[in-house]
C-alpha cells in the first residue's frame, strides 16, 4: 500500500510518500519512503494581524498542492492523509480556502486541533528517534504554534499546544525587521514576557528541571544550521549570541547569514527567542534536533492500523465525532460513557464474540453517533442518525464502514422484536458478526439510557453460563434492569449466556 501525507503549516507545506509492505502478519509492516518534498508557501503571511488568509498566500498554496497532486498520481498513491494546522484552523476564511483547495486540487484537508497536533508530533518522535530515553521534553516551533511534550522513555506524560509560532509572534510583537521601539516600549521584551506567561502553565506538569530537550520543525533546524555548522544541536550560549546580532539586522542582511533561508529571514528572530525562552524555562543548555515530526506520527498511526488489521483510519476521527455531536446538542459526557462501556464490553467479551479489531472502531463510532439524529427530530431519530453516519465527512473511510456504522445507529435502540435483516450484510457470516456487534452496542446503550444516572460499568465477569456486569455509581438500577431485560433474550440467543447485573461494587 502506498500512502501520501501532506502537512500544511503556517510557513511550509510538506509531502511524504511511503510504501508500506506487510511481509509477516506477526511482524511490524516494513515502510519505505519513496518521496519527500517541501515548499515554502507562507500561507500564514498577514494572518495573525487581520485574521484572514491572504489571496496571494492562498494562490501560492494551491499551486504547491497542484504540484503535489501530480506527484501523488505519478506514484499511484492508494491513501492520502492531508492535515492542516494552526494557520487554517484559526483563519476566519478557512471554509472558503478549503473549498477552493477541494475544487482546484481534489484534496480534502482535516484540520488538526492543537492537542491532536501535539500528540501526533510526539508520537512521530518517540516511536522513531533512538535518543528518546530517560526524562526529556519535545519542542516543535512552527509558524503559528509551538507544541511541547514531556516524556519518559517512549511514554508521553503530557503535551500542550501554545499560540507561540514564529510567524505569529513576528506579526503581533516584532512587526518590523529589525524590530523598533514603539512609544518607548521594547517589542522584544514584550515578546519575551508573553512567551514566559504562556509557558508558566507547564508548572504542574514539569516537576524538576528537564535538561534534555529534543526539537523538531523547520525553525529549529534552521537555527541549528545558523549557530552550528557541524552539529545537530542548538546550544543556548550560541543561540543568545545570534539573537544579539540578529535583532539589529535588516531582512536583507539576515538573508546573507549562512543557514538562513530567505523565506524565513523575517521570522528567524522570533523563532530564536521562543527557543531561548523554552530552554531557559527548563534550565537546559542545549536542544538536540530530530528529523521526525508530525508526518511520522501520522505514518505511525497508519502502520498501527494496518498491524491491527483494521485497514481503517476511523480511529483518527472518533474525537472529532464527539465534538461534532456535542455541537448538535448531544451531551458529550453521555456519549463518552456509552462509548467507554461499549469498548469495555468488546474487550471483555472477546472470547465469545470473536470479532475482528475493526468492529471495535465501528461500534465506538456508532456509540458516539447513535443519538445525533435527535438534532433533526426526536421522532425516528435512529433513521436520522443513520443518515448522519452515512454522510458525515470521514476522509478515506470506506463506503462499507459507513454502511455498518449507519446500520448500527439505526438498530441500536432495539425497538424491533427480532434481529435482522440488515441491509449492510451480504451473507450469513456477515449477518452473524453484525448481530454480535449490535448486541454489544445495545447493552452499552441500555446501561446509560438514564442520562443523569451516573452509572459506570466497572468490570465484567463471565462464566460458561452467564455474563455479569458490575456497576458503580448512584442509582437504584431498576431502570437499567428493565432496559437490559429487553436485550437479554437477544444476548442469550447470540452468546448462549445469561446477562445479569451485580450489586454495586
XYZ file of C-alpha atoms in Angstrom:
505
model
C 0.000 0.000 0.000
C 1.242 3.469 -0.842
C 0.358 6.329 1.473
C 0.742 10.065 0.941
C 0.916 12.540 3.827
C 0.519 16.297 3.353
C 1.274 18.621 6.267
C 0.043 22.172 5.616
C 1.577 24.551 8.121
C 1.805 28.304 8.546
C 5.079 28.641 6.607
C 5.507 25.491 4.554
C 3.585 22.618 3.010
C 5.238 19.201 3.049
C 4.605 15.939 1.232
C 5.810 12.455 2.117
C 5.046 9.327 0.092
C 5.649 5.924 1.691
C 5.161 2.338 0.645
C 4.049 0.010 3.432
C 4.696 -3.691 2.927
C 3.434 -6.413 5.218
C 5.715 -9.418 4.845
C 4.844 -11.267 8.042
C 1.429 -10.839 9.709
C 3.069 -11.010 13.142
C 5.842 -8.545 12.377
C 5.777 -4.770 12.086
C 4.979 -3.751 8.490
C 8.023 -2.648 6.520
C 7.938 1.008 5.438
C 9.977 2.660 2.664
C 9.913 6.399 1.971
C 9.611 6.934 -1.772
C 9.451 10.715 -1.936
C 9.743 13.838 0.227
C 9.055 17.428 -0.767
C 8.671 20.801 0.915
C 7.585 24.179 -0.429
C 7.657 27.486 1.475
C 4.223 28.902 0.662
C 3.923 31.288 3.660
C 0.195 30.595 3.989
C 0.084 32.477 7.290
C 1.510 35.707 5.866
C -0.512 38.547 7.400
C -2.940 36.109 9.017
C -2.277 36.965 12.664
C -2.721 40.676 12.026
C -6.011 40.561 10.130
C -7.432 37.109 10.833
C -7.784 36.038 7.190
C -5.630 34.065 4.763
C -4.407 36.466 2.114
C -5.247 35.992 -1.620
C -1.612 35.691 -2.717
C -0.827 33.211 0.064
C -3.845 31.124 -0.965
C -2.725 31.231 -4.595
C 0.809 30.085 -3.709
C -0.542 27.248 -1.591
C -2.944 25.971 -4.233
C -0.161 25.986 -6.843
C 2.004 23.926 -4.469
C -0.842 21.494 -3.806
C -1.444 21.055 -7.542
C 2.187 20.022 -7.938
C 1.774 17.597 -5.028
C -1.372 16.190 -6.641
C 0.611 15.388 -9.780
C 3.293 13.715 -7.695
C 0.710 11.627 -5.845
C -0.755 10.463 -9.151
C 2.678 9.644 -10.547
C 3.423 7.440 -7.544
C -0.064 5.878 -7.691
C -0.771 6.600 -4.034
C -3.563 4.475 -2.542
C -4.401 6.579 0.532
C -3.824 10.268 1.193
C -3.814 11.975 4.599
C -3.876 15.762 4.329
C -3.604 17.724 7.576
C -3.803 21.473 8.179
C -2.586 23.070 11.391
C -2.516 26.481 13.071
C -2.952 28.842 10.108
C -6.001 27.090 8.670
C -7.669 26.294 11.999
C -7.539 29.979 13.021
C -8.353 31.688 9.724
C -11.785 33.315 9.539
C -11.979 32.407 5.846
C -10.802 28.798 6.272
C -14.007 27.355 4.795
C -13.541 29.393 1.622
C -9.910 28.317 1.443
C -10.730 24.627 1.941
C -13.455 24.817 -0.700
C -11.043 26.357 -3.224
C -8.446 23.672 -2.445
C -11.042 20.937 -2.862
C -12.352 22.351 -6.146
C -8.938 23.033 -7.697
C -6.891 20.101 -6.419
C -9.368 17.476 -5.201
C -7.543 17.320 -1.862
C -9.620 17.158 1.332
C -7.862 18.527 4.405
C -8.501 17.574 8.000
C -7.900 20.453 10.422
C -5.944 19.261 13.443
C -6.643 20.723 16.869
C -3.621 21.945 18.801
C -3.878 18.920 21.094
C -4.018 16.462 18.184
C -1.049 18.188 16.575
C 0.996 17.907 19.787
C 0.115 14.220 20.173
C 0.995 13.309 16.586
C 4.300 15.209 16.718
C 5.260 13.483 19.967
C 4.289 10.055 18.638
C 6.301 10.635 15.487
C 9.417 11.380 17.529
C 9.183 8.917 20.430
C 8.479 5.975 18.147
C 11.376 6.705 15.806
C 14.203 8.628 17.495
C 16.679 6.423 19.380
C 17.562 9.302 21.752
C 14.146 9.136 23.423
C 15.445 7.758 26.721
C 15.045 8.932 30.289
C 13.124 12.123 31.022
C 13.031 14.826 28.349
C 10.898 17.441 26.623
C 9.940 17.605 22.944
C 9.642 21.051 21.369
C 8.242 21.849 17.923
C 8.249 25.531 16.912
C 6.019 26.153 13.919
C 4.839 29.317 12.245
C 1.606 29.607 14.205
C 2.081 27.440 17.286
C 4.608 25.649 19.458
C 3.958 22.137 20.752
C 5.688 20.883 23.910
C 5.502 17.345 25.290
C 7.002 15.941 28.494
C 8.142 12.338 28.075
C 9.853 9.492 29.863
C 11.457 6.912 27.589
C 8.783 6.086 24.974
C 5.889 7.291 27.134
C 4.273 10.694 26.575
C 3.400 12.060 30.030
C 1.837 15.380 28.993
C 1.555 17.556 25.922
C 0.294 21.039 25.116
C -0.005 23.347 22.132
C 0.788 27.055 22.608
C -0.050 30.005 20.361
C 3.656 30.815 20.131
C 4.560 30.373 16.468
C 7.473 32.250 14.909
C 5.307 33.935 12.236
C 2.562 34.755 14.738
C 4.887 36.495 17.206
C 6.702 38.326 14.425
C 3.394 39.757 13.188
C 1.957 40.504 16.638
C 5.039 41.750 18.539
C 8.128 42.465 16.437
C 6.328 43.636 13.274
C 9.375 45.227 11.566
C 12.793 43.782 10.676
C 14.709 44.824 12.675
C 12.101 45.451 15.399
C 11.699 49.053 16.566
C 10.592 50.529 19.874
C 7.039 51.862 19.852
C 6.183 54.635 22.321
C 9.316 53.800 24.232
C 8.386 50.115 24.604
C 10.781 47.355 23.519
C 8.893 44.780 21.369
C 11.471 42.070 22.126
C 10.907 42.447 25.872
C 7.143 42.321 25.289
C 7.553 39.148 23.226
C 9.696 37.515 25.910
C 7.204 38.407 28.640
C 4.368 36.892 26.574
C 6.272 33.640 25.978
C 7.115 33.308 29.676
C 3.484 33.840 30.660
C 2.334 31.168 28.208
C 4.947 28.653 29.364
C 4.029 29.148 33.020
C 1.026 26.798 32.635
C 3.500 23.910 32.393
C 4.396 24.260 36.089
C 2.109 21.463 37.237
C 3.447 19.105 34.585
C 7.129 19.977 34.654
C 8.268 18.955 38.117
C 12.038 19.301 38.318
C 14.182 20.853 35.621
C 14.490 18.935 32.361
C 17.980 19.084 30.921
C 17.296 17.082 27.784
C 15.372 18.877 25.028
C 14.693 17.413 21.585
C 13.484 19.851 18.948
C 11.730 19.431 15.617
C 10.414 21.647 12.799
C 11.947 23.924 10.188
C 12.555 26.775 12.634
C 14.741 24.730 14.978
C 16.552 23.041 12.089
C 17.258 26.468 10.621
C 18.654 27.680 13.943
C 20.923 24.620 14.048
C 22.388 25.481 10.645
C 22.871 29.107 11.713
C 24.514 28.542 15.099
C 26.434 25.330 14.420
C 27.737 24.265 11.036
C 28.785 20.751 12.107
C 26.359 19.709 14.835
C 22.741 18.640 15.204
C 22.459 20.664 18.414
C 21.481 24.259 19.189
C 23.470 25.461 22.196
C 21.941 28.140 24.401
C 25.097 30.259 24.503
C 25.399 30.343 20.700
C 21.663 30.993 20.350
C 21.916 34.048 22.621
C 24.859 35.373 20.611
C 22.880 35.026 17.396
C 19.877 36.859 18.886
C 22.100 39.773 19.962
C 23.325 40.150 16.389
C 20.036 39.399 14.579
C 17.917 41.919 16.489
C 19.793 44.770 14.764
C 19.880 43.389 11.189
C 17.627 44.098 8.233
C 15.945 41.272 6.359
C 18.455 41.636 3.524
C 21.411 41.292 5.893
C 19.809 38.374 7.731
C 19.401 36.580 4.406
C 23.164 36.716 3.908
C 23.878 34.735 7.092
C 24.800 31.118 6.210
C 21.999 28.731 7.115
C 19.122 31.238 6.894
C 16.586 30.562 4.152
C 15.440 33.843 2.529
C 11.808 32.825 3.157
C 12.489 32.551 6.917
C 14.656 35.644 7.320
C 11.853 37.805 8.712
C 10.733 35.230 11.319
C 14.042 33.710 12.398
C 14.498 36.175 15.270
C 11.108 35.465 16.847
C 11.708 31.719 16.447
C 15.121 32.026 18.109
C 13.650 33.950 21.056
C 10.933 31.315 21.538
C 13.550 28.550 21.655
C 15.762 30.551 24.039
C 12.845 31.087 26.434
C 11.904 27.391 26.285
C 15.491 26.387 27.142
C 15.547 28.957 29.962
C 12.285 27.635 31.314
C 13.544 24.059 31.521
C 17.040 25.142 32.706
C 18.512 23.360 29.687
C 21.739 24.366 27.959
C 21.007 22.942 24.518
C 18.414 21.476 22.171
C 19.096 18.338 20.148
C 17.423 18.328 16.734
C 15.419 15.462 15.268
C 14.269 14.807 11.708
C 10.999 13.261 12.900
C 7.770 15.224 13.357
C 4.032 15.285 12.686
C 4.094 13.341 9.406
C 5.920 10.497 11.130
C 3.231 10.433 13.807
C 0.556 10.118 11.127
C 2.547 7.347 9.473
C 2.913 5.511 12.793
C -0.868 5.639 13.260
C -1.379 4.171 9.803
C 1.103 1.357 10.481
C -0.661 0.620 13.784
C -3.990 0.394 11.988
C -2.525 -1.942 9.399
C -0.910 -4.102 12.064
C -4.227 -4.302 13.917
C -5.833 -5.499 10.692
C -8.379 -2.709 10.786
C -7.265 -1.237 7.465
C -9.128 1.787 8.756
C -8.467 5.397 9.660
C -11.638 5.541 11.704
C -9.609 5.730 14.924
C -8.403 9.207 13.929
C -11.977 10.535 13.670
C -13.508 9.427 16.982
C -12.539 12.556 18.957
C -13.731 14.663 16.024
C -17.074 12.812 16.123
C -17.503 13.549 19.828
C -17.014 17.259 19.186
C -19.451 17.093 16.264
C -22.311 15.509 18.256
C -21.778 17.918 21.147
C -22.301 20.788 18.697
C -25.601 19.133 17.725
C -26.697 19.316 21.358
C -25.924 15.751 22.472
C -24.311 15.541 25.909
C -20.661 14.707 25.217
C -20.162 13.110 28.639
C -23.093 10.816 27.915
C -21.738 9.606 24.561
C -18.327 9.119 26.168
C -19.979 6.910 28.801
C -21.726 4.808 26.167
C -18.553 4.558 24.092
C -16.424 3.574 27.101
C -18.895 0.874 28.139
C -19.132 -0.442 24.573
C -15.334 -0.653 24.294
C -15.047 -2.393 27.674
C -17.728 -4.898 26.637
C -15.896 -5.505 23.365
C -12.566 -6.167 25.110
C -14.033 -8.308 27.902
C -16.218 -10.424 25.629
C -13.559 -11.182 23.014
C -13.563 -14.927 23.825
C -17.249 -15.198 22.931
C -17.839 -12.541 20.250
C -14.685 -13.386 18.195
C -14.970 -10.147 16.184
C -12.005 -8.602 14.369
C -10.489 -5.384 15.861
C -12.122 -3.228 13.178
C -15.515 -3.864 14.756
C -14.421 -2.090 17.936
C -13.908 1.137 15.975
C -17.245 0.825 14.205
C -19.071 0.139 17.473
C -17.320 3.140 19.085
C -18.341 5.410 16.176
C -21.945 4.224 16.419
C -21.888 4.727 20.215
C -20.937 8.358 19.598
C -23.402 8.983 16.754
C -26.389 6.937 17.912
C -28.358 9.911 19.306
C -27.149 12.525 16.835
C -30.399 12.168 14.881
C -32.307 13.916 17.685
C -30.840 17.165 16.378
C -33.077 16.690 13.315
C -36.180 15.329 15.051
C -36.914 13.195 18.089
C -39.369 11.082 16.095
C -37.475 8.462 14.133
C -34.160 9.808 15.348
C -32.497 6.429 14.655
C -33.127 6.927 10.935
C -31.708 10.433 11.105
C -28.633 9.177 12.991
C -28.081 6.585 10.260
C -28.299 9.337 7.636
C -25.711 11.428 9.502
C -23.389 8.405 9.764
C -23.643 7.818 6.017
C -22.958 11.442 5.134
C -20.506 12.647 7.789
C -17.158 13.786 6.345
C -14.946 10.749 7.063
C -11.955 11.257 4.717
C -10.754 7.924 3.306
C -13.281 5.828 5.237
C -14.729 3.092 3.044
C -18.375 3.022 1.994
C -18.640 -0.361 3.708
C -17.622 1.108 7.073
C -20.112 3.938 6.686
C -22.892 1.456 5.978
C -22.056 -0.659 9.047
C -21.947 2.375 11.364
C -25.210 3.691 9.924
C -26.924 0.322 10.391
C -25.679 0.081 13.988
C -27.172 3.522 14.659
C -30.439 2.505 13.000
C -30.907 -0.590 15.178
C -29.186 0.449 18.430
C -32.387 1.123 20.376
C -33.697 -2.440 19.939
C -37.230 -1.401 19.049
C -37.789 -4.443 16.835
C -38.740 -7.776 18.367
C -36.294 -9.645 16.170
C -32.773 -9.183 14.880
C -32.324 -8.552 11.186
C -32.410 -8.481 8.291
C -29.577 -5.954 7.927
C -29.020 -4.258 4.583
C -25.254 -3.883 5.136
C -24.773 -7.661 5.358
C -24.193 -9.581 2.136
C -24.164 -13.094 3.566
C -24.971 -15.112 6.671
C -21.436 -14.846 8.064
C -21.538 -11.027 7.913
C -25.013 -11.007 9.462
C -23.850 -13.072 12.431
C -20.875 -10.784 13.033
C -23.113 -7.724 12.794
C -25.537 -9.224 15.355
C -22.721 -9.695 17.864
C -21.546 -6.115 17.360
C -25.086 -4.767 17.626
C -25.761 -6.592 20.915
C -22.620 -5.030 22.422
C -23.840 -1.559 21.408
C -27.367 -2.236 22.669
C -26.149 -3.341 26.102
C -23.930 -0.243 26.404
C -26.871 1.943 25.366
C -29.204 0.265 27.877
C -26.769 0.882 30.735
C -26.826 4.639 30.192
C -30.322 5.442 28.929
C -30.994 7.441 32.074
C -28.601 10.244 31.107
C -28.340 11.537 34.665
C -27.871 8.170 36.390
C -24.063 8.492 36.673
C -23.534 4.757 36.311
C -20.145 3.349 35.364
C -19.504 -0.144 34.037
C -16.700 -1.176 36.370
C -15.874 -4.735 35.308
C -17.349 -7.748 33.564
C -17.202 -11.334 34.705
C -18.223 -14.284 32.577
C -18.724 -17.977 33.099
C -19.848 -20.701 30.743
C -23.457 -19.812 31.528
C -23.604 -16.090 32.374
C -22.114 -12.642 31.837
C -22.307 -10.422 34.927
C -21.970 -6.644 34.707
C -20.531 -4.991 37.821
C -21.618 -1.362 38.027
C -20.742 1.517 40.305
C -22.409 4.857 40.808
C -25.615 6.292 42.237
C -28.827 4.677 41.036
C -31.394 2.128 42.144
C -30.694 0.126 38.968
C -34.371 -0.543 38.289
C -34.494 1.387 35.026
C -31.279 -0.216 33.820
C -32.565 -3.686 34.745
C -35.726 -3.091 32.704
C -33.762 -1.955 29.657
C -31.305 -4.847 29.909
C -34.178 -7.305 30.198
C -35.299 -6.134 26.754
C -31.919 -7.273 25.386
C -31.408 -10.399 27.493
C -33.192 -12.718 25.053
C -31.134 -11.459 22.098
C -27.958 -11.650 24.202
C -28.675 -15.276 25.106
C -29.575 -16.196 21.512
C -26.322 -14.666 20.295
C -23.809 -15.657 23.004
C -25.596 -18.552 24.799
C -25.110 -16.850 28.151
C -27.462 -15.103 30.552
C -26.989 -11.350 31.026
C -27.202 -10.113 34.605
C -26.296 -7.149 36.841
C -24.405 -7.447 40.115
C -24.929 -5.121 43.045
C -22.743 -2.018 43.123
C -19.042 -2.573 43.804
